[in-house]
XYZ file of C-alpha atoms in Angstrom:
758
model
C 39.589 -32.992 -5.540
C 40.504 -34.097 -9.063
C 39.821 -31.367 -11.578
C 38.542 -32.204 -15.047
C 40.766 -30.567 -17.689
C 39.054 -27.858 -19.699
C 40.052 -26.714 -23.155
C 39.068 -23.715 -25.211
C 37.192 -25.840 -27.732
C 35.302 -27.808 -25.059
C 34.219 -24.593 -23.342
C 32.954 -23.127 -26.610
C 31.024 -26.322 -27.314
C 29.454 -26.233 -23.856
C 28.533 -22.565 -24.270
C 26.783 -23.228 -27.565
C 24.987 -26.239 -26.077
C 23.502 -24.506 -23.035
C 22.345 -21.292 -24.729
C 18.545 -21.468 -24.798
C 18.586 -25.058 -23.503
C 17.352 -25.267 -19.871
C 17.666 -29.061 -19.667
C 21.302 -28.881 -20.768
C 21.954 -26.294 -18.054
C 20.463 -28.550 -15.378
C 22.445 -31.535 -16.622
C 25.610 -29.460 -16.522
C 24.898 -28.244 -12.983
C 24.682 -31.816 -11.722
C 28.391 -32.221 -12.478
C 29.686 -30.252 -9.506
C 33.292 -31.189 -10.257
C 32.969 -29.598 -13.678
C 31.370 -26.447 -12.234
C 34.137 -26.232 -9.646
C 36.707 -26.527 -12.430
C 34.845 -23.883 -14.427
C 34.880 -21.426 -11.528
C 38.535 -22.178 -10.869
C 39.311 -21.384 -14.512
C 38.313 -17.764 -13.893
C 41.589 -17.284 -12.040
C 43.682 -20.408 -12.671
C 43.456 -21.732 -16.231
C 45.222 -25.009 -17.066
C 48.942 -24.169 -16.852
C 49.866 -26.325 -19.825
C 47.616 -24.422 -22.227
C 49.255 -21.312 -23.742
C 45.839 -19.793 -24.405
C 45.159 -19.196 -20.728
C 43.524 -15.795 -21.194
C 41.186 -17.126 -23.885
C 40.180 -20.021 -21.618
C 39.443 -17.601 -18.782
C 37.313 -15.482 -21.144
C 35.386 -18.536 -22.339
C 34.845 -19.713 -18.744
C 33.326 -16.317 -17.939
C 31.095 -16.617 -21.026
C 29.879 -20.076 -19.977
C 29.014 -18.897 -16.463
C 27.156 -15.921 -17.943
C 25.170 -18.316 -20.139
C 24.248 -20.827 -17.422
C 23.451 -18.296 -14.649
C 19.960 -17.509 -15.926
C 16.899 -19.674 -15.629
C 17.839 -22.607 -13.428
C 17.732 -22.798 -9.653
C 19.890 -25.915 -9.761
C 22.627 -24.231 -11.789
C 22.648 -21.081 -9.664
C 22.767 -23.145 -6.482
C 25.799 -25.025 -7.771
C 27.547 -21.784 -8.762
C 26.902 -20.324 -5.305
C 28.230 -23.426 -3.566
C 31.351 -23.153 -5.711
C 31.690 -19.502 -4.602
C 31.515 -18.078 -8.129
C 30.770 -14.477 -6.967
C 33.973 -14.359 -4.943
C 35.950 -15.877 -7.808
C 34.715 -13.155 -10.174
C 35.549 -10.417 -7.691
C 39.033 -11.777 -7.167
C 39.634 -11.904 -10.908
C 38.361 -8.342 -11.386
C 40.530 -7.112 -8.511
C 43.581 -8.312 -10.457
C 42.787 -6.353 -13.627
C 45.766 -4.403 -14.937
C 46.580 -2.052 -17.781
C 47.829 -4.908 -19.953
C 44.486 -6.739 -19.981
C 42.626 -6.578 -23.274
C 39.214 -4.922 -23.463
C 37.654 -8.257 -24.490
C 39.078 -9.869 -21.353
C 37.754 -7.138 -19.058
C 34.350 -6.967 -20.731
C 33.916 -10.766 -20.588
C 34.445 -10.783 -16.835
C 32.215 -7.754 -16.318
C 29.488 -9.427 -18.375
C 29.763 -12.746 -16.535
C 29.780 -11.015 -13.161
C 26.718 -8.964 -14.165
C 24.815 -12.063 -15.297
C 25.572 -13.891 -12.057
C 24.651 -10.888 -9.884
C 21.309 -10.368 -11.643
C 20.475 -14.079 -11.411
C 21.144 -13.929 -7.665
C 19.003 -10.792 -7.328
C 16.154 -12.412 -9.259
C 16.213 -15.257 -6.750
C 16.190 -12.927 -3.751
C 13.605 -10.501 -5.166
C 11.501 -8.520 -5.281
C 11.074 -8.979 -8.989
C 11.276 -5.885 -11.199
C 9.128 -7.003 -14.122
C 6.467 -9.229 -12.623
C 6.414 -12.127 -10.204
C 8.803 -15.019 -10.667
C 8.523 -18.505 -9.257
C 9.994 -18.483 -5.764
C 13.287 -20.339 -5.377
C 12.980 -21.273 -1.749
C 15.703 -23.938 -1.675
C 18.573 -21.523 -2.371
C 17.084 -18.230 -1.193
C 19.179 -18.023 1.976
C 22.377 -18.671 0.021
C 21.356 -16.108 -2.589
C 20.564 -13.450 0.035
C 23.984 -13.914 1.631
C 25.675 -13.702 -1.774
C 23.772 -10.555 -2.764
C 24.617 -8.846 0.525
C 28.258 -9.758 -0.084
C 28.185 -8.101 -3.517
C 27.100 -4.788 -1.981
C 29.562 -4.695 0.890
C 32.012 -1.844 0.573
C 34.932 -4.225 -0.013
C 33.120 -5.685 -3.018
C 32.008 -2.295 -4.326
C 35.633 -1.160 -4.179
C 36.464 -3.891 -6.685
C 33.855 -3.455 -9.410
C 32.399 0.074 -9.204
C 35.604 1.682 -10.571
C 34.791 -0.160 -13.812
C 32.052 2.442 -14.383
C 34.842 4.598 -15.813
C 36.632 1.779 -17.642
C 37.855 2.688 -21.152
C 35.813 -0.184 -22.609
C 32.171 0.787 -23.302
C 31.167 -2.887 -23.016
C 32.625 -3.070 -19.518
C 30.958 0.178 -18.441
C 27.653 -1.070 -19.825
C 27.808 -4.326 -17.859
C 28.514 -2.588 -14.542
C 25.738 -0.049 -15.122
C 23.369 -2.924 -15.915
C 24.449 -4.714 -12.752
C 23.464 -1.666 -10.705
C 20.237 -1.307 -12.659
C 18.994 -4.854 -12.255
C 20.759 -6.341 -9.202
C 19.829 -3.665 -6.646
C 16.532 -4.725 -5.057
C 16.418 -3.111 -1.616
C 17.091 0.186 0.112
C 20.219 -1.000 1.897
C 21.971 -1.951 -1.330
C 20.695 1.186 -3.071
C 22.167 3.409 -0.371
C 25.426 1.445 -0.360
C 25.877 1.985 -4.095
C 24.724 5.609 -4.207
C 26.961 6.711 -1.315
C 30.035 4.767 -2.401
C 33.210 6.741 -2.969
C 36.587 5.604 -4.283
C 39.005 4.910 -1.408
C 41.003 8.077 -2.097
C 37.846 10.212 -1.918
C 36.779 8.483 1.286
C 40.121 9.412 2.775
C 39.558 13.052 1.825
C 36.164 13.026 3.517
C 37.598 11.498 6.682
C 40.301 14.151 6.823
C 37.724 16.883 6.277
C 35.505 15.589 9.056
C 38.482 15.431 11.405
C 39.466 18.950 10.575
C 42.759 18.029 8.971
C 41.833 19.895 5.807
C 39.580 22.775 4.967
C 36.049 21.963 3.864
C 36.038 20.912 0.241
C 34.227 23.325 -2.016
C 30.857 22.020 -3.111
C 31.869 22.162 -6.763
C 34.548 19.517 -6.164
C 33.027 17.613 -3.241
C 33.156 13.828 -3.763
C 29.432 13.472 -3.043
C 28.280 16.269 -5.362
C 25.572 15.695 -7.991
C 24.158 12.668 -6.176
C 27.488 11.001 -5.491
C 30.291 9.373 -7.457
C 28.167 6.606 -8.967
C 25.347 8.906 -10.088
C 27.780 11.474 -11.399
C 29.506 8.945 -13.628
C 26.274 7.309 -14.746
C 24.923 10.756 -15.594
C 27.978 11.475 -17.706
C 27.321 8.340 -19.737
C 23.765 9.187 -20.748
C 25.349 11.728 -23.109
C 27.249 8.910 -24.849
C 26.824 8.305 -28.566
C 26.811 4.575 -27.794
C 23.135 3.627 -27.395
C 23.887 0.605 -25.194
C 25.982 2.691 -22.819
C 23.296 5.362 -22.740
C 20.488 2.909 -21.993
C 22.447 1.102 -19.291
C 23.262 4.408 -17.594
C 19.594 5.445 -17.651
C 18.501 2.132 -16.150
C 21.221 2.439 -13.522
C 20.141 5.950 -12.555
C 16.510 4.808 -12.431
C 17.365 2.156 -9.863
C 19.684 4.352 -7.785
C 17.122 7.191 -7.657
C 14.149 4.977 -6.798
C 12.765 5.973 -3.369
C 16.030 7.863 -2.831
C 15.140 11.521 -2.335
C 18.741 12.632 -1.801
C 19.817 11.364 -5.202
C 16.572 12.285 -6.970
C 16.700 15.911 -5.824
C 20.233 16.206 -7.172
C 19.168 14.712 -10.512
C 16.174 17.052 -10.753
C 18.310 20.129 -10.105
C 19.392 22.212 -13.091
C 23.102 22.124 -13.835
C 25.135 25.305 -13.719
C 26.697 24.613 -17.113
C 23.648 24.382 -19.395
C 20.725 25.010 -17.031
C 19.225 21.597 -17.796
C 18.625 18.951 -15.154
C 19.245 15.282 -15.716
C 15.495 14.789 -15.329
C 14.832 17.121 -18.250
C 17.473 15.408 -20.363
C 15.934 12.014 -19.565
C 12.545 13.321 -20.698
C 14.182 14.477 -23.920
C 15.642 10.993 -24.437
C 12.168 9.543 -23.866
C 11.381 10.868 -27.340
C 14.419 9.271 -28.999
C 14.186 6.884 -31.939
C 15.220 3.805 -29.943
C 12.425 2.137 -27.964
C 14.966 0.754 -25.505
C 16.222 4.249 -24.797
C 12.660 5.543 -24.482
C 11.832 2.911 -21.865
C 15.019 3.470 -19.889
C 14.502 7.238 -19.979
C 10.874 6.921 -18.851
C 11.872 4.688 -15.953
C 14.659 7.086 -14.989
C 12.297 10.069 -15.050
C 9.662 8.095 -13.137
C 12.080 7.249 -10.327
C 13.183 10.876 -10.006
C 9.640 12.278 -10.058
C 8.268 9.791 -7.541
C 11.218 10.156 -5.162
C 11.104 13.955 -5.201
C 7.353 14.005 -4.525
C 7.367 11.169 -1.977
C 7.008 13.509 0.987
C 4.150 15.499 -0.515
C 1.790 12.857 -1.855
C -1.684 14.329 -2.040
C -4.409 12.986 0.160
C -6.916 10.809 -1.741
C -9.643 13.382 -1.061
C -7.497 16.308 -2.184
C -5.397 15.134 -5.144
C -2.970 17.726 -6.422
C -0.093 17.486 -8.891
C 2.193 20.453 -9.420
C 2.191 21.966 -12.930
C 5.805 20.909 -13.485
C 5.180 17.338 -12.382
C 2.032 17.256 -14.491
C 3.965 18.250 -17.612
C 6.723 15.744 -16.913
C 4.418 12.839 -16.125
C 2.256 13.497 -19.164
C 5.376 13.215 -21.320
C 6.017 9.789 -19.813
C 2.384 8.726 -20.216
C 2.328 9.708 -23.880
C 5.416 7.604 -24.581
C 4.034 4.663 -22.616
C 0.699 4.836 -24.444
C 2.420 4.680 -27.810
C 4.568 1.678 -26.875
C 1.780 -0.248 -25.142
C -0.642 0.133 -28.026
C 1.809 -0.412 -30.886
C 1.549 -3.872 -32.505
C 4.944 -3.236 -34.087
C 6.723 -3.093 -30.736
C 8.138 -6.273 -29.242
C 6.114 -7.930 -26.483
C 8.921 -7.510 -23.905
C 9.033 -3.767 -24.612
C 5.265 -3.448 -24.259
C 5.481 -5.417 -21.017
C 8.110 -3.077 -19.604
C 6.031 -0.075 -20.634
C 3.089 -1.384 -18.584
C 5.283 -1.856 -15.536
C 6.786 1.618 -15.893
C 3.250 3.023 -15.872
C 2.605 0.990 -12.717
C 5.724 2.424 -11.047
C 4.625 5.927 -12.028
C 1.082 5.824 -10.631
C 1.169 3.251 -7.832
C -0.190 4.573 -4.520
C -0.627 8.075 -5.975
C -4.309 8.978 -6.561
C -3.631 12.133 -8.554
C -1.174 10.505 -10.944
C -3.494 7.528 -11.371
C -6.340 9.822 -12.386
C -4.040 11.808 -14.654
C -3.044 8.576 -16.411
C -6.705 7.640 -16.754
C -7.378 11.079 -18.207
C -4.563 10.556 -20.732
C -6.161 7.323 -21.953
C -3.709 4.896 -20.354
C -6.473 2.661 -19.027
C -8.118 2.458 -22.441
C -4.802 1.393 -24.007
C -4.337 -1.322 -21.381
C -7.896 -2.532 -21.900
C -7.335 -2.839 -25.635
C -4.228 -4.939 -25.026
C -6.043 -7.270 -22.632
C -8.973 -7.735 -24.983
C -6.629 -8.419 -27.898
C -4.704 -11.188 -26.117
C -7.659 -12.823 -24.328
C -9.693 -15.524 -26.129
C -13.258 -14.471 -26.857
C -14.655 -17.785 -25.592
C -12.796 -19.495 -22.736
C -11.544 -22.928 -23.717
C -10.123 -25.588 -21.461
C -6.607 -24.833 -20.282
C -6.042 -22.199 -22.960
C -3.524 -20.483 -20.739
C -1.190 -23.508 -20.702
C -0.593 -22.999 -24.411
C 0.113 -19.305 -24.031
C 3.686 -18.193 -24.810
C 5.600 -16.721 -21.892
C 5.915 -13.373 -23.669
C 2.129 -12.971 -23.966
C 1.574 -14.139 -20.388
C 4.118 -11.571 -19.206
C 2.302 -8.809 -21.106
C -1.003 -9.955 -19.601
C 0.474 -9.788 -16.100
C 1.949 -6.339 -16.711
C -1.272 -4.898 -18.127
C -3.354 -6.273 -15.242
C -0.847 -4.924 -12.721
C -1.158 -1.448 -14.208
C -4.968 -1.692 -14.304
C -5.005 -2.574 -10.600
C -2.818 0.415 -9.715
C -4.970 2.799 -11.760
C -8.197 1.494 -10.200
C -7.197 1.563 -6.561
C -8.502 4.982 -5.529
C -11.206 6.307 -7.814
C -14.769 5.091 -8.428
C -14.891 6.737 -11.863
C -11.923 4.634 -12.943
C -13.406 1.495 -11.410
C -16.650 2.065 -13.294
C -14.681 2.484 -16.509
C -13.022 -0.886 -15.866
C -16.272 -2.708 -15.140
C -18.705 -1.023 -17.531
C -17.136 1.091 -20.272
C -14.073 -1.034 -21.044
C -15.592 -4.455 -20.244
C -12.521 -5.779 -18.473
C -14.212 -8.169 -16.057
C -14.063 -11.206 -18.411
C -10.277 -10.877 -19.008
C -9.748 -10.436 -15.261
C -11.915 -13.471 -14.493
C -10.018 -15.618 -17.004
C -6.704 -14.482 -15.548
C -7.637 -15.775 -12.085
C -7.277 -19.323 -13.461
C -4.069 -18.706 -15.415
C -1.128 -21.074 -15.062
C 1.354 -18.226 -14.518
C 1.725 -17.092 -10.902
C 2.147 -13.430 -11.781
C -1.016 -13.333 -13.890
C -3.119 -14.800 -11.079
C -1.542 -12.385 -8.623
C -2.233 -9.360 -10.832
C -5.827 -10.464 -11.422
C -6.365 -10.766 -7.659
C -5.007 -7.245 -7.252
C -7.545 -6.041 -9.810
C -10.379 -7.645 -7.829
C -9.034 -6.065 -4.662
C -8.989 -2.604 -6.278
C -12.444 -2.939 -7.828
C -14.039 -4.269 -4.635
C -13.212 -1.034 -2.819
C -16.234 0.530 -4.560
C -19.557 -0.205 -2.859
C -21.579 -0.140 -6.077
C -19.138 -2.429 -7.879
C -19.049 -4.807 -4.937
C -22.826 -5.042 -4.729
C -23.277 -5.725 -8.429
C -20.330 -6.406 -10.749
C -18.189 -8.448 -8.361
C -21.150 -10.714 -7.647
C -22.693 -10.911 -11.126
C -19.397 -11.562 -12.923
C -18.387 -14.380 -10.588
C -15.163 -12.596 -9.618
C -16.066 -12.697 -5.938
C -16.466 -16.463 -5.851
C -13.439 -17.044 -8.088
C -11.097 -15.080 -5.836
C -12.565 -16.825 -2.777
C -11.756 -20.213 -4.303
C -8.159 -19.097 -4.798
C -7.944 -18.168 -1.120
C -9.365 -21.579 -0.150
C -7.030 -23.595 -2.401
C -4.602 -24.739 0.292
C -7.487 -25.954 2.424
C -8.648 -28.059 -0.505
C -5.196 -29.682 -0.837
C -4.412 -27.640 -3.949
C -1.130 -25.774 -3.845
C -1.121 -22.033 -4.425
C 1.723 -19.543 -4.344
C 1.643 -17.722 -1.008
C 1.820 -14.329 -2.760
C -1.287 -15.157 -4.792
C -3.011 -16.335 -1.622
C -2.106 -13.028 0.035
C -3.500 -11.021 -2.889
C -6.698 -13.086 -2.912
C -7.081 -12.580 0.842
C -6.632 -8.819 0.391
C -9.561 -8.901 -2.029
C -11.593 -11.022 0.388
C -11.001 -8.390 3.095
C -12.871 -5.865 0.946
C -15.568 -8.274 -0.174
C -16.666 -9.153 3.385
C -17.564 -5.576 4.325
C -21.058 -4.963 5.706
C -22.615 -3.897 2.400
C -21.493 -7.027 0.522
C -24.031 -9.702 -0.481
C -21.159 -12.212 -0.513
C -20.431 -11.913 3.216
C -23.004 -14.524 4.356
C -22.150 -16.773 1.407
C -18.453 -16.750 2.300
C -19.297 -17.579 5.916
C -21.510 -20.486 4.856
C -18.698 -21.806 2.647
C -16.173 -21.966 5.482
C -14.428 -18.602 5.449
C -13.832 -18.439 9.206
C -12.090 -21.826 9.622
C -9.781 -20.884 6.744
C -9.007 -17.491 8.323
C -8.300 -19.111 11.686
C -5.898 -21.536 10.011
C -4.061 -18.643 8.361
C -3.912 -16.777 11.683
C -2.152 -19.777 13.180
C 0.433 -19.843 10.395
C 3.817 -18.202 10.251
C 3.408 -15.760 7.354
C 3.156 -12.217 8.838
C 1.425 -10.737 5.785
C -1.210 -13.450 5.653
C -1.798 -13.324 9.417
C -2.405 -9.586 9.337
C -4.760 -9.791 6.362
C -6.681 -12.669 7.946
C -7.203 -10.624 11.100
C -8.258 -7.673 8.944
C -10.887 -9.878 7.299
C -12.230 -11.035 10.680
C -12.410 -7.402 11.775
C -14.440 -6.513 8.683
C -16.751 -9.477 9.222
C -17.642 -8.097 12.661
C -18.523 -4.611 11.437
C -22.239 -3.747 11.292
C -23.361 -7.349 11.597
C -25.913 -9.232 13.687
C -25.318 -10.493 17.183
C -25.671 -14.059 15.948
C -22.931 -13.568 13.363
C -20.703 -11.944 15.976
C -21.139 -14.956 18.262
C -20.450 -17.443 15.471
C -17.354 -15.596 14.286
C -15.927 -15.271 17.791
C -16.695 -18.886 18.606
C -14.590 -19.902 15.621
C -11.821 -17.385 16.316
C -11.678 -18.109 20.039
C -11.585 -15.537 22.815
C -8.290 -16.917 24.050
C -6.726 -16.325 20.642
C -8.110 -12.779 20.629
C -6.497 -12.117 24.013
C -3.156 -13.270 22.577
C -3.560 -11.031 19.534
C -4.225 -8.015 21.763
C -0.648 -8.270 23.035
C 1.014 -9.561 19.873
C 4.597 -8.413 19.323
C 3.625 -7.034 15.904
C 2.081 -3.581 16.341
C 0.055 -3.932 13.139
C -1.539 -7.117 14.483
C -2.330 -5.380 17.770
C -3.938 -2.508 15.889
C -6.243 -4.832 13.969
C -7.063 -6.854 17.085
C -8.216 -3.730 18.915
C -10.151 -2.619 15.838
C -11.844 -6.011 15.939
C -12.863 -5.379 19.568
C -14.031 -1.910 18.536
C -16.359 -3.472 15.964
C -17.629 -5.975 18.502
C -18.405 -3.121 20.894
C -20.519 -1.146 18.430
C -23.694 -1.897 20.436
C -24.685 -2.857 23.980
C -25.027 -6.558 23.181
C -21.492 -6.592 21.833
C -20.158 -4.765 24.886
C -21.837 -7.280 27.161
C -20.305 -10.141 25.138
C -16.795 -8.694 25.424
C -16.939 -8.228 29.199
C -18.458 -11.683 29.668
C -16.040 -13.603 27.468
C -12.770 -11.748 28.048
C -13.440 -10.773 31.636
C -13.303 -7.216 32.930
C -9.835 -7.432 34.470
C -8.157 -8.916 31.379
C -9.978 -6.580 28.998
C -9.031 -3.465 30.952
C -5.450 -4.660 31.418
C -5.034 -4.981 27.649
C -6.775 -1.660 27.071
C -4.622 0.223 29.582
C -1.423 -1.169 28.070
C -2.536 -0.276 24.550
C -3.405 3.313 25.496
C 0.196 3.723 26.654
C 1.744 1.996 23.619
C 4.397 3.613 21.444
C 2.564 2.672 18.249
C 0.155 5.505 17.459
C -2.182 3.277 15.446
C -2.555 0.886 18.384
C -3.323 3.839 20.665
C -5.941 5.129 18.231
C -7.850 1.852 18.021
C -7.627 1.287 21.774
C -9.082 4.754 22.336
C -11.978 3.966 20.013
C -12.564 0.750 21.966
C -12.725 2.775 25.183
C -15.132 5.244 23.559
C -17.440 2.401 22.528
C -17.244 0.694 25.918
C -18.164 4.004 27.566
C -21.569 3.686 25.909
C -22.255 0.427 27.734
C -24.518 -0.276 30.672
C -23.845 1.256 34.079
C -22.174 -1.901 35.382
C -19.577 -1.788 32.608
C -19.051 1.956 33.029
C -18.295 1.258 36.687
C -15.492 -1.116 35.657
C -13.991 1.692 33.585
C -14.101 4.443 36.211
C -12.755 2.237 38.993
C -9.643 1.287 37.045
C -7.177 4.025 37.990
C -4.405 3.147 35.503
C -6.961 3.197 32.681
C -8.130 6.715 33.563
C -4.514 7.858 33.853
C -3.829 6.490 30.377
C -6.951 8.263 29.114
C -5.751 11.565 30.553
C -2.347 11.028 28.923
C -4.011 10.390 25.562
C -5.913 13.664 25.867
C -2.797 15.594 26.823
C -0.108 14.099 24.635
C -1.584 12.391 21.593
C -2.644 13.881 18.284
C -6.089 15.102 17.232
C -7.145 11.750 15.771
C -6.715 10.109 19.171
C -8.282 12.992 21.095
C -11.532 12.679 19.153
C -12.515 9.255 20.595
C -10.870 10.134 23.924
C -13.123 13.186 24.352
C -16.111 11.074 23.335
C -15.281 8.551 26.071
C -14.935 11.285 28.693
C -18.245 12.876 27.694
C -20.168 9.597 27.952
C -18.651 8.751 31.323
C -19.205 12.295 32.630
C -22.891 11.977 31.802
C -23.122 8.602 33.527
C -22.970 9.356 37.251
C -21.571 11.473 40.029
C -19.104 8.694 40.848
C -17.838 8.696 37.288
C -17.370 12.461 37.287
C -15.506 12.304 40.584
C -13.184 9.591 39.291
C -12.416 11.559 36.138
C -11.694 14.748 38.079
C -9.418 12.898 40.503
C -7.555 11.370 37.554
C -6.762 14.868 36.239
C -9.011 14.606 33.197
C -10.895 17.825 34.003
C -7.723 19.900 34.234
C -6.512 18.451 30.931
C -9.802 19.316 29.232
C -9.661 22.787 30.718
C -6.211 23.323 29.230
C -7.401 22.053 25.848
C -10.373 24.403 25.816
C -8.516 27.455 27.078
C -5.705 27.020 24.566
C -8.258 26.583 21.816
C -10.042 29.800 22.805
C -6.778 31.725 22.601
C -6.077 30.262 19.153
C -9.281 31.356 17.408
C -8.624 32.219 13.771
C -5.701 29.854 13.462
C -5.896 26.565 11.653
C -3.544 23.640 11.663
C -1.807 23.284 8.310
C -2.167 19.540 8.718
C -5.873 19.450 9.389
C -6.522 22.057 6.702
C -4.980 19.915 3.981
C -5.489 16.408 5.279
C -8.907 15.623 6.764
C -8.860 13.251 9.744
C -8.803 9.642 8.630
C -10.447 6.938 10.606
C -7.554 4.522 10.576
C -4.750 7.027 11.121
C -2.684 7.658 14.194
C -1.566 10.745 15.998
C 2.119 11.367 16.301
C 3.682 9.658 19.261
C 6.336 11.252 21.390
C 5.450 14.841 20.533
C 2.862 16.984 22.221
C -0.037 17.976 19.982
C -1.689 21.369 20.309
C -5.427 21.835 20.791
C -5.703 24.052 17.740
C -4.989 20.899 15.701
C -8.388 19.593 16.778
C -11.534 19.991 14.734
C -14.076 22.464 16.039
C -16.553 19.738 16.983
C -13.933 17.978 19.126
C -13.300 21.181 21.062
C -17.048 21.709 21.490
C -17.391 18.171 22.842
C -14.470 18.803 25.174
C -16.177 21.942 26.492
C -19.410 20.015 27.031
C -17.559 17.249 28.865
C -15.804 19.830 31.029
C -19.127 21.449 31.892
C -20.444 18.051 32.967
C -17.386 17.410 35.122
C -17.588 20.836 36.762
C -21.346 21.157 37.172
C -22.756 17.630 36.987
C -26.541 17.312 36.951
C -26.845 21.070 37.261
C -25.481 21.286 33.704
C -28.271 18.989 32.470
C -30.867 21.184 34.203
C -29.472 24.321 32.626
C-alpha cells in the first residue's frame, strides 16, 4: 500500500477542520489510505521529518477529534486497528517521553475507547442511535481493551506523573466500562508484580500478606489509586477519579463495601468524603461526587432492597441519599446551570431511585418530582405545533429525555406518586407530546412513563384513556406493521406499556383488539428479538385474564394452539413461564379448562405439565403448579386424566416435598380439589406418596408452632415469584392457611367421604 505523506502542518489543518464538523469527519473517513497512514503515524512517523514526536502527538489529536460522532469514521478506525496501535505506542512509553506526548496518547486512546463503548452500549446518559453496521467490530474491540494484556499496558498510567494523563485514564474507566465483565476485570486488576505475589501466597511459597499491605486492599489497586486522586487539588483529576470510582463501584458490592468502610487513618469513608465533595463549588465535581455516592449506596444495599409493600431505608442511607437529592434538586431546577449538567443530574437521580420503591418515595417526598415537572413544563410548548420537536436543539431534547426517564423511575411503584404526575403536576400533556418526538430517547422515556402510570388501576381507567396516551402508545407499537420504521427499543417500551393497558380492568382492551392488537403480537412472537417476544407473550397472557369465553377463543385462534404448544417447551425459561401463565389464565373457569383439553389434547397437555413441574426454573414450576391447581377444578372427566397420569402425580408430590412455600400453595390446592373428587382420585394420590408428604408437612408444622420464617415475615408471598430450586423448604415457611388446607386435604385422603359426613 502506498502511504500518503503527512506533515505537522497538514495534521493541524485537518484537526481544525474536523472539530465540530461531522460532514468533514465523514469525508475524511472515506479516505481509508489516509486513515491507515494516520494510524501508522502513531508509531512510525515519516522518517525524513525531524519533528517525529510532534507528528505522532498531532496524529493522536486528530484521532481523538474524529472518533466521536460518526459511525463511518469509527468503522474505518477499527478496520485500521487503531486501538491496537494506541496500545502498542503506550507500551513503549519511557522516562524520556515528555508529559505532552504521554497525555496526547492517553487522551486519544480515551476518546477512541469511549466512542467504541458508546457504539456497544448501553448508553450512560440516554439512548443513542444504534450503530448496527459496526456493532460486532466494536464489541470485539471493547473486549480487547479490557483483556488483562491490554489492562497491563494502560492502567499503570493511573499513577503517571502527568495529571492530564491520569485524568484521561480515569475518564476511560469512567465512561468506557459498560458491563459487569469489564467492570470486574478493571476492579480486580493488579500490576504484574503484585499478581506474582498473590500467586506465590496461594501456593504457599510466602506467608500470607498482611491485610494492611495486601494488593487487593481497599477495593483493589485501581480503586485505591482512584481514591487517592479524589484528594487532589486539581479539579479535573478529582472529577475524573470520582467518575471512575462511580463506574467501578456500580453493582459491585465488593468494591462498594470497601469504599463505604471508614479508614483507619481519619475515620472517614470514601463515601462520606464523596458526599462532602457533593457540596463543593464546582458543579462538575458535585455531579461526579453524587454519582460516586449513588453507586456505592445502591451496591451496598443491593441485597437488602425492601419489598414494595414494606419499604424501609436505613437511617444512614436516608441521610446520605437526601444529601444527594438536595444537590440534584438544586442543579435540575437552576436556570443558571448548563443544560448538559442538568441532564446528568436527572440521570443520576434515575440511577439512585430506579427499582427501589423506598428511595423513589423518599425522592418524591424531597420534591424531586416537582422539580422535574417544572423542567418539563418549561421546555414544552404550551400549544403543540407541527413538527416542533424537529427544531429542538439536541441539548434541550437530551434534558427532556433525562427528566422523563427520572419521572418514569419515580412513578413505577406508588399510586400517590402516579396521581401527583397525572393530577397535581399536570404532566400528561408533556408526556403525550414526547411520544411523537424525533429523538429516539425521548420517545423511549415517554413510553416508560406511560408504562409506569398504567400500573395504577384508577389512572388506567381514566387518565390514560382521557388524555389519549393509551392510543398514542399503541400507535407506536403498531408502527412497523404500518410500514413506518421505529427503533426496536422504543417498540419494546411501548409494548411494555401495552402489557399493562390490556389488563382486565382497562376500557382500552376491547379497542386494542378491534384495532388489530393480536395479529401484531403474533408477528412479534415470530420475530427474533427475545425481549419483544417475551413482552408480546406477556400481553397475550394479560388479554386472557378475566375475559369472556368469546374473547378467549378469538385470541387463541389468532395465536394458534400449535404455537402455544411450542412456547410451553421454549428454550427460554422466561418464555415458558409466561406460556404456562397464559394457560393458567385460560383455565380460570370450566369453559376454559374444556377448551384447553379439547385443543391441546390431554396427552400433550399433561406431558408439558409434567415436564414443567420438574423444571429447574422455579418460576416455570410455580406457573405450572397453578395450571394444575386450576385444572383440578375441572369436570370429572378432566380430573380423571390428571389422576391417571402417574408421572404427573409424582411431580406433584415432589413439588410438595421439595419446592418453596409459593409453589406449595397451589400444589396443596390441587391436592385438596382432587381429594374431594372421588375415591379413585384419593387412592391415586395415596399411592403416589402425596398423603405421606402432606403428613410430614403437617407434623413438622405442628412441632414448629411459635416460629415464623424470617422470609415470610418480611416478604409476603408474591403471585409471580418462585420458590428456591435445589434446596428443601421447611413447612414452617408456609402460611397458616396453606398448612390448614394441607391438613384438610390429608383428612380427605385418610378418611374420604367419612370426613365430609363428620
